[in-house]
mmCIF file of C-alpha atoms in Angstrom:
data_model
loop_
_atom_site.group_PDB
_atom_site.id
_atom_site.type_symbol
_atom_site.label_atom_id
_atom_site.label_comp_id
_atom_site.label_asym_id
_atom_site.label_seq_id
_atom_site.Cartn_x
_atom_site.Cartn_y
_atom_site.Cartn_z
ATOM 1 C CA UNK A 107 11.537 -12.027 9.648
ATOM 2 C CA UNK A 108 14.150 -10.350 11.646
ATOM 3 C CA UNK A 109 11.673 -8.459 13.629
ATOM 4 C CA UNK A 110 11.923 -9.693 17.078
ATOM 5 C CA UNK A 111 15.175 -8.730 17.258
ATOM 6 C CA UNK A 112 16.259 -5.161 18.353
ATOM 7 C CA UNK A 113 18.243 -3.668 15.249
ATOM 8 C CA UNK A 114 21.447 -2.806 17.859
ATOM 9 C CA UNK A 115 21.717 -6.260 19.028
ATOM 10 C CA UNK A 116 21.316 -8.243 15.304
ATOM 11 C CA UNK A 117 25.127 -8.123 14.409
ATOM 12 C CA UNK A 118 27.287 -10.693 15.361
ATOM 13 C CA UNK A 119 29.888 -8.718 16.974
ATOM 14 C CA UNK A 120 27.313 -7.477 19.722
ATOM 15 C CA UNK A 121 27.603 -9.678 22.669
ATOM 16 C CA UNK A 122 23.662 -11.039 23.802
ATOM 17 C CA UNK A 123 24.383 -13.793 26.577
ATOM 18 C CA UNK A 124 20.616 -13.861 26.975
ATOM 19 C CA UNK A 125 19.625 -14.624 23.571
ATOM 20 C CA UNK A 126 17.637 -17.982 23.240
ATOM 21 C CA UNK A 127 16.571 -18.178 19.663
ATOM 22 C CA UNK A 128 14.072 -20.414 18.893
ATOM 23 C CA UNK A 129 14.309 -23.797 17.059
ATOM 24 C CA UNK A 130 12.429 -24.194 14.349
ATOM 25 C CA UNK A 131 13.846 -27.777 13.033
ATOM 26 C CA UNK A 132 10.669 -29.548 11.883
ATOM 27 C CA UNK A 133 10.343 -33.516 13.001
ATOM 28 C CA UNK A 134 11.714 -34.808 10.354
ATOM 29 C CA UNK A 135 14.953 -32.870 10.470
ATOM 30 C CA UNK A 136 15.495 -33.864 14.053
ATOM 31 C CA UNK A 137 19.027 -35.951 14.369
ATOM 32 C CA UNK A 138 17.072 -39.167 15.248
ATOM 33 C CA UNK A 139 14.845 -38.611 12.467
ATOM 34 C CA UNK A 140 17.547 -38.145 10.124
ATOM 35 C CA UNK A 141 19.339 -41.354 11.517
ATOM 36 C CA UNK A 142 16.428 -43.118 10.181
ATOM 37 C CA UNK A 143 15.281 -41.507 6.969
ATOM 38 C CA UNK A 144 17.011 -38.539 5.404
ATOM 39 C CA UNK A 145 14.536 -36.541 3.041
ATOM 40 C CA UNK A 146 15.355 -36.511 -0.506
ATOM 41 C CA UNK A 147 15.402 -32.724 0.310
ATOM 42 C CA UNK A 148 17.519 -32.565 2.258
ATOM 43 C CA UNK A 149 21.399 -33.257 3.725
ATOM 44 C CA UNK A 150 22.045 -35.732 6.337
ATOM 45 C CA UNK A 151 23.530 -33.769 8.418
ATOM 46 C CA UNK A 152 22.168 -32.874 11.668
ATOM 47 C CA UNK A 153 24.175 -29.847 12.494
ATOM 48 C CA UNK A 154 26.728 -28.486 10.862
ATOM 49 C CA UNK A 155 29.402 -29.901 12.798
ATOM 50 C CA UNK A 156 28.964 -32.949 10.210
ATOM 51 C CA UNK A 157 29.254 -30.684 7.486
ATOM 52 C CA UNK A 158 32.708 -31.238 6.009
ATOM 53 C CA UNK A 159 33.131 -28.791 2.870
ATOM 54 C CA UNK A 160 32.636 -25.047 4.731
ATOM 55 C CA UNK A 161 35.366 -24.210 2.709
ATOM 56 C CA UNK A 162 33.947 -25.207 -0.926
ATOM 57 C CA UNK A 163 30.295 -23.770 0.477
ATOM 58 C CA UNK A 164 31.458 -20.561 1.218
ATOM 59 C CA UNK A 165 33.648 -19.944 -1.475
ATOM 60 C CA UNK A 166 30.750 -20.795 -4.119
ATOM 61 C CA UNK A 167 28.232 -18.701 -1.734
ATOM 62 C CA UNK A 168 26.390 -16.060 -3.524
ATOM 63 C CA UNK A 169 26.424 -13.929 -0.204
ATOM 64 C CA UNK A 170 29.340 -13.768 2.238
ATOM 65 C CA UNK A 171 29.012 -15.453 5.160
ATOM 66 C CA UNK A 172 31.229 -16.200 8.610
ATOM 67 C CA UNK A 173 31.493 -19.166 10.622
ATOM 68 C CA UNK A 174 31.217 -19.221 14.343
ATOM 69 C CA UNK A 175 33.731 -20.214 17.151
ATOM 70 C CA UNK A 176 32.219 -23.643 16.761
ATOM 71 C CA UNK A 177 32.698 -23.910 12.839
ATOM 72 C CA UNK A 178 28.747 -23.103 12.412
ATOM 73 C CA UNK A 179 27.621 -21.052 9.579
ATOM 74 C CA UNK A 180 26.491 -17.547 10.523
ATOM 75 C CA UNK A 181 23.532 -16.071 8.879
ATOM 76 C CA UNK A 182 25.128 -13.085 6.944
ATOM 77 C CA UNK A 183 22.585 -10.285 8.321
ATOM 78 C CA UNK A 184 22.957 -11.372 11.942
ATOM 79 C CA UNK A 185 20.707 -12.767 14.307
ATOM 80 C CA UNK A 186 17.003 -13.604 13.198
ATOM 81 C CA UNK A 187 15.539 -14.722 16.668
ATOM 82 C CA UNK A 188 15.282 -18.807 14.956
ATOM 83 C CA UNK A 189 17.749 -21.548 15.516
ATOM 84 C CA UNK A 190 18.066 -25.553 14.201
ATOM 85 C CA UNK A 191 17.505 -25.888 10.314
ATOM 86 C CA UNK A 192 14.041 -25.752 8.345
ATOM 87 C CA UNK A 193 15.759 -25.662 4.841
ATOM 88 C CA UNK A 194 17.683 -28.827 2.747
ATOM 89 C CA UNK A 195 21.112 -27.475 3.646
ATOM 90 C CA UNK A 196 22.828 -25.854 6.530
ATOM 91 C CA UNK A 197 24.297 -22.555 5.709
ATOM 92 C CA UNK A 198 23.206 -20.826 2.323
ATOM 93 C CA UNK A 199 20.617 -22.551 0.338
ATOM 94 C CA UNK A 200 20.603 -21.546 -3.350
ATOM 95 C CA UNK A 201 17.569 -20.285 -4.850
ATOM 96 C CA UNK A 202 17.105 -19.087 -8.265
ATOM 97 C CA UNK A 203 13.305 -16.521 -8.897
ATOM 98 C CA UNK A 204 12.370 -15.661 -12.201
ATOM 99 C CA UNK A 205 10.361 -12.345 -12.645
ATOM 100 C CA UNK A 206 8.757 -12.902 -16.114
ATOM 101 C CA UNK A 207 6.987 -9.347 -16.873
ATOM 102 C CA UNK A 208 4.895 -8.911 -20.412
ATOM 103 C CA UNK A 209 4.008 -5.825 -21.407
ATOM 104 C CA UNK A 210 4.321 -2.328 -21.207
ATOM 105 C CA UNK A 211 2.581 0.665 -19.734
ATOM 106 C CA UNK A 212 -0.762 0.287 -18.446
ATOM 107 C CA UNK A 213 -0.688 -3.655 -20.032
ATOM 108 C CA UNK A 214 2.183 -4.394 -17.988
ATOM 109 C CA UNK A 215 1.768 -7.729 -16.182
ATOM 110 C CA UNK A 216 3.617 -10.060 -14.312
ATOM 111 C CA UNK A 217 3.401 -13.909 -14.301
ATOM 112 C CA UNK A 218 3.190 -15.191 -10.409
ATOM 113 C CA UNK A 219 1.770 -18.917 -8.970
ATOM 114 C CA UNK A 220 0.128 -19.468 -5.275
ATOM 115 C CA UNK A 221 2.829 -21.372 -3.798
ATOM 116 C CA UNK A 222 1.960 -24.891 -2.449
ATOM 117 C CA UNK A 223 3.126 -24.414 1.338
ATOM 118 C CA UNK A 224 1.583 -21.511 2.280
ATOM 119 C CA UNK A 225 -0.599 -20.477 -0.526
ATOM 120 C CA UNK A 226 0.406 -16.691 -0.895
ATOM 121 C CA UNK A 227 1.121 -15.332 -4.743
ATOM 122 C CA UNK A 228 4.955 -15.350 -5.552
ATOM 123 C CA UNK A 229 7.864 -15.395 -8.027
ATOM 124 C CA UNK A 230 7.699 -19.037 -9.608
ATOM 125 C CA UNK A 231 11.071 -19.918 -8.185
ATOM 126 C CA UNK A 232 12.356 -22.599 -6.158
ATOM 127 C CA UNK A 233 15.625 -24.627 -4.808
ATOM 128 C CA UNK A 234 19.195 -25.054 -7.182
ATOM 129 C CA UNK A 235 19.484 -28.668 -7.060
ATOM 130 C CA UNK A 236 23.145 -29.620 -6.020
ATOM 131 C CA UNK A 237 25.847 -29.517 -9.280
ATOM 132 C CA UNK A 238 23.303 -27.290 -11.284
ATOM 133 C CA UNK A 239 24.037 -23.368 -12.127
ATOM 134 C CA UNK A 240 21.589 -20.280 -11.534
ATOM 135 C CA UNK A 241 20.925 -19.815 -15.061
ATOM 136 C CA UNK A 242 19.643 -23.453 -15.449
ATOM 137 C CA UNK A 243 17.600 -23.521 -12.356
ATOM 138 C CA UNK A 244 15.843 -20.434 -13.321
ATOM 139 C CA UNK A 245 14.450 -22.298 -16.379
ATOM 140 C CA UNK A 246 13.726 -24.864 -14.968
ATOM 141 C CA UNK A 247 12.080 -23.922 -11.992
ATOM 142 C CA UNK A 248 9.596 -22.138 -14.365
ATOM 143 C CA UNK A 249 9.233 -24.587 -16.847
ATOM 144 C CA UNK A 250 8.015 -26.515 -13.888
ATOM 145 C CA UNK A 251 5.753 -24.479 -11.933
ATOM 146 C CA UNK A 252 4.116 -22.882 -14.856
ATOM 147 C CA UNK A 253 4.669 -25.251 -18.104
ATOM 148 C CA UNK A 254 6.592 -21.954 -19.901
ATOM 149 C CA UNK A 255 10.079 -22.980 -21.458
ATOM 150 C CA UNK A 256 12.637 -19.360 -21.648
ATOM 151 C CA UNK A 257 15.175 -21.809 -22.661
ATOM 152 C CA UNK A 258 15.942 -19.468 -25.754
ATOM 153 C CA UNK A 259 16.151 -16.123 -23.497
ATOM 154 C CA UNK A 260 18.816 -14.009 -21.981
ATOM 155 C CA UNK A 261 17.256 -12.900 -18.687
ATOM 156 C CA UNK A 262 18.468 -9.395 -16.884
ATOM 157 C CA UNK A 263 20.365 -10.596 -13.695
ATOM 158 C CA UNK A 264 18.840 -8.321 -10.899
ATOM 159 C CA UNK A 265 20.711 -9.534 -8.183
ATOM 160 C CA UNK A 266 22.271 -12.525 -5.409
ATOM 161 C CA UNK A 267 21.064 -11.618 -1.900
ATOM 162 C CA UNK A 268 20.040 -13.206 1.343
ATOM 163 C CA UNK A 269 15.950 -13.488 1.333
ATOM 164 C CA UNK A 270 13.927 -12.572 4.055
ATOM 165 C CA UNK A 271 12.148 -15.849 3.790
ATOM 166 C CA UNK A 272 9.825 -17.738 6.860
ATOM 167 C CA UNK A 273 12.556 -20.925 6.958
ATOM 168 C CA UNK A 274 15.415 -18.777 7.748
ATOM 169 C CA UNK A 275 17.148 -19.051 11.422
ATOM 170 C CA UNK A 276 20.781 -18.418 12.212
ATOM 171 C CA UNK A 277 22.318 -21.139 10.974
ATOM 172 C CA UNK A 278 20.151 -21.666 7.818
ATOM 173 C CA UNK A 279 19.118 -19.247 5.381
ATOM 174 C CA UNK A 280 17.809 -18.447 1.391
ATOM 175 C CA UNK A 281 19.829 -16.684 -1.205
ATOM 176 C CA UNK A 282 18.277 -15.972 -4.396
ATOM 177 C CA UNK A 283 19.489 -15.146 -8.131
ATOM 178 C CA UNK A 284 16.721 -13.035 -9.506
ATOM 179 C CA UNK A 285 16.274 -12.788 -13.104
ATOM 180 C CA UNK A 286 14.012 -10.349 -15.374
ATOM 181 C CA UNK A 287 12.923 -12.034 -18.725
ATOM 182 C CA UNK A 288 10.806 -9.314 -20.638
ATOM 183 C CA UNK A 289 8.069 -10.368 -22.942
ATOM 184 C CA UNK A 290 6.145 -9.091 -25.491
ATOM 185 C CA UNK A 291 2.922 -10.121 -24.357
ATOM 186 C CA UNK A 292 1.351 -12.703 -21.970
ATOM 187 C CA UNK A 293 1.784 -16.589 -22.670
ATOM 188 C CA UNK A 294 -0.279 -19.645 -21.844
ATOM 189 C CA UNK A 295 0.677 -20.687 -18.037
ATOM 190 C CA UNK A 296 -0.205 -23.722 -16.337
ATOM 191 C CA UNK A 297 0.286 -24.794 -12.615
ATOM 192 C CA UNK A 298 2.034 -27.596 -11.644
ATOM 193 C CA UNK A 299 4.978 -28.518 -9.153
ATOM 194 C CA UNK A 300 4.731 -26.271 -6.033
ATOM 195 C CA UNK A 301 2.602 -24.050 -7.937
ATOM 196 C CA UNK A 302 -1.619 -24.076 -7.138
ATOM 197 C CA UNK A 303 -2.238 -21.662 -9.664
ATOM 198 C CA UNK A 304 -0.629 -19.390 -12.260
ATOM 199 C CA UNK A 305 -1.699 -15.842 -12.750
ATOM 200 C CA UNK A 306 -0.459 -12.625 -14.866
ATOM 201 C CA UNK A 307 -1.013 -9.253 -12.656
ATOM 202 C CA UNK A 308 -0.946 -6.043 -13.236
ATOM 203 C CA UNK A 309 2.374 -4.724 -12.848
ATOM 204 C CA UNK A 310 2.517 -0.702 -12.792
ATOM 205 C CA UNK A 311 4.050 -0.172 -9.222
ATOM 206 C CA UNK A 312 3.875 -2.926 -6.321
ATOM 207 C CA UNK A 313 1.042 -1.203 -4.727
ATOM 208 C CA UNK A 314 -0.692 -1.619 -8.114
ATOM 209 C CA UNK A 315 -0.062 -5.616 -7.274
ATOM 210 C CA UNK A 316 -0.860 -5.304 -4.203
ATOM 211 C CA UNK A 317 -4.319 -4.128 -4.124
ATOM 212 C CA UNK A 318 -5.531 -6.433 -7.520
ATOM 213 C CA UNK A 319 -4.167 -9.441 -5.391
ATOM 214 C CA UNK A 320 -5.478 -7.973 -2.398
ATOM 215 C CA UNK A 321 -9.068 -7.435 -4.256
ATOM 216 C CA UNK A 322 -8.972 -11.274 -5.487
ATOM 217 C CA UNK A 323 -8.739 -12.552 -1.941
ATOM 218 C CA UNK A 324 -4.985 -13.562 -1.956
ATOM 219 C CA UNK A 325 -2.115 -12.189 -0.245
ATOM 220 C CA UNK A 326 1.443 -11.399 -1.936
ATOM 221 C CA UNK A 327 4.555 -13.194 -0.263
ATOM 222 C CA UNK A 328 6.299 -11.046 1.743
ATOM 223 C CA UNK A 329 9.902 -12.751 1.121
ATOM 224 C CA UNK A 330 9.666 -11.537 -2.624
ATOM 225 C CA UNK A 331 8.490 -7.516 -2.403
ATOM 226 C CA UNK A 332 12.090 -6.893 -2.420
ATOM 227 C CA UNK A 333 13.133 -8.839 -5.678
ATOM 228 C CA UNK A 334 9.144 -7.488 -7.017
ATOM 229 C CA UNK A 335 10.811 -3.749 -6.134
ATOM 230 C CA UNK A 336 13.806 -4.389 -7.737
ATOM 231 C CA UNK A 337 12.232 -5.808 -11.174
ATOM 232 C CA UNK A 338 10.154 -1.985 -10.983
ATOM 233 C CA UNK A 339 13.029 -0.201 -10.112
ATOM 234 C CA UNK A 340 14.724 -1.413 -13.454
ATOM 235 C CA UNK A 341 11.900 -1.164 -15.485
ATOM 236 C CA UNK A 342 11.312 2.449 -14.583
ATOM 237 C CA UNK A 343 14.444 3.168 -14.171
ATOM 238 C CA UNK A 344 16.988 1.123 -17.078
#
């Protein structure tokens, strides 16, 4: 998402007095909006100036992240060409993505639904709602978007980074907690949520999953090849 910007001037530290980034706030996120009506999404505030706990965000971040001369959270991989706020929170918004594999060898498969807002095939994840911990969101974001309950399982934690996902600007951005819950074989799973649809596909190599979801008319999200690799990398590779 990052593309637009030359890799030498991303970084913080790099002064870039000509850098206009641009905003991306949707209408309804707009500080007269939000004076009205505040989303049930979302926060009320309408930059972060009104944010008052920086101190208890960053602390419980699960990535690192600086604030600005002006007390404005910093996107931890620098500059991403996008300003203003297209996500619930300002500064790091929790996510938690569940990579629920069956399988082995050539029946290897991997559970993924079309997501709702842009219709691409992804990691049934989502959003932790505020006072509720990774472990529980992962559950129940995929109870909810595909009707399978992992209550009873001990997922492998893959990793907490920054995502490389469409909503992120500068002061604004997605972290995820990816999980790997291995199954014996595929279950029942039914849409519902964000989810459109709920599919298990072949999971030898990402360019196995590619083409099959290529070949079916659908595209895979790019946010979530990294967290996809990472699942392969372990499974190939314990």
């Amino acid at each position: 998402m990052t593309e637009t910007i030359p890799a030498e001037r991303r970084r913080w530290s790099v002064n870039w007095p000509q850098y206009t980034p641009a905003d991306i706030t949707p209408p309804e996120l707009l500080p007269a909006a939000l004076a009205r009506h505040v989303p049930d999404w979302a926060e009320a505030a309408a930059t972060p100036a009104d944010v008052t706990d920086w101190d208890r965000r960053r602390s419980a971040a699960l990535v690192p992240y600086a604030l600005d001369a002006k007390g404005w959270p910093l996107h931890p991989h620098g500059r991403t060409g996008r300003t203003g706020r297209n996500l619930g929170r300002w500064g790091e918004n929790a996510a938690a993505d569940p990579i629920v594999v069956a399988g082995t060898g050539q029946d290897r498969r991997v559970l993924l639904i079309t997501r709702d807002d842009n219709h691409e095939e992804a990691i049934p994840g989502g959003m932790v709602d505020p006072g509720e911990t990774a472990p529980a969101a992962l559950v129940r974001e995929l109870r909810e978007e595909t009707g399978i309950d992992l209550s009873g399982h001990r997922p492998v934690i893959l990793g907490r980074v920054v995502v490389d996902d469409w909503r992120n600007s500068d002061h604004a951005w997605v972290a995820s907690t990816s999980a790997l819950y291995l199954l014996p074989a595929t279950v029942t799973a039914v849409a519902a949520d964000d989810a459109l649809d709920a599919n298990w596909w072949s999971f030898g190599s990402l360019d196995q999953l590619d083409a099959e979801i290529t070949a079916a008319g659908r595209t895979l999200y790019t946010a979530h090849r990294p967290l996809l690799r990472r699942a392969l990398d372990h499974l190939d590779h314990p």
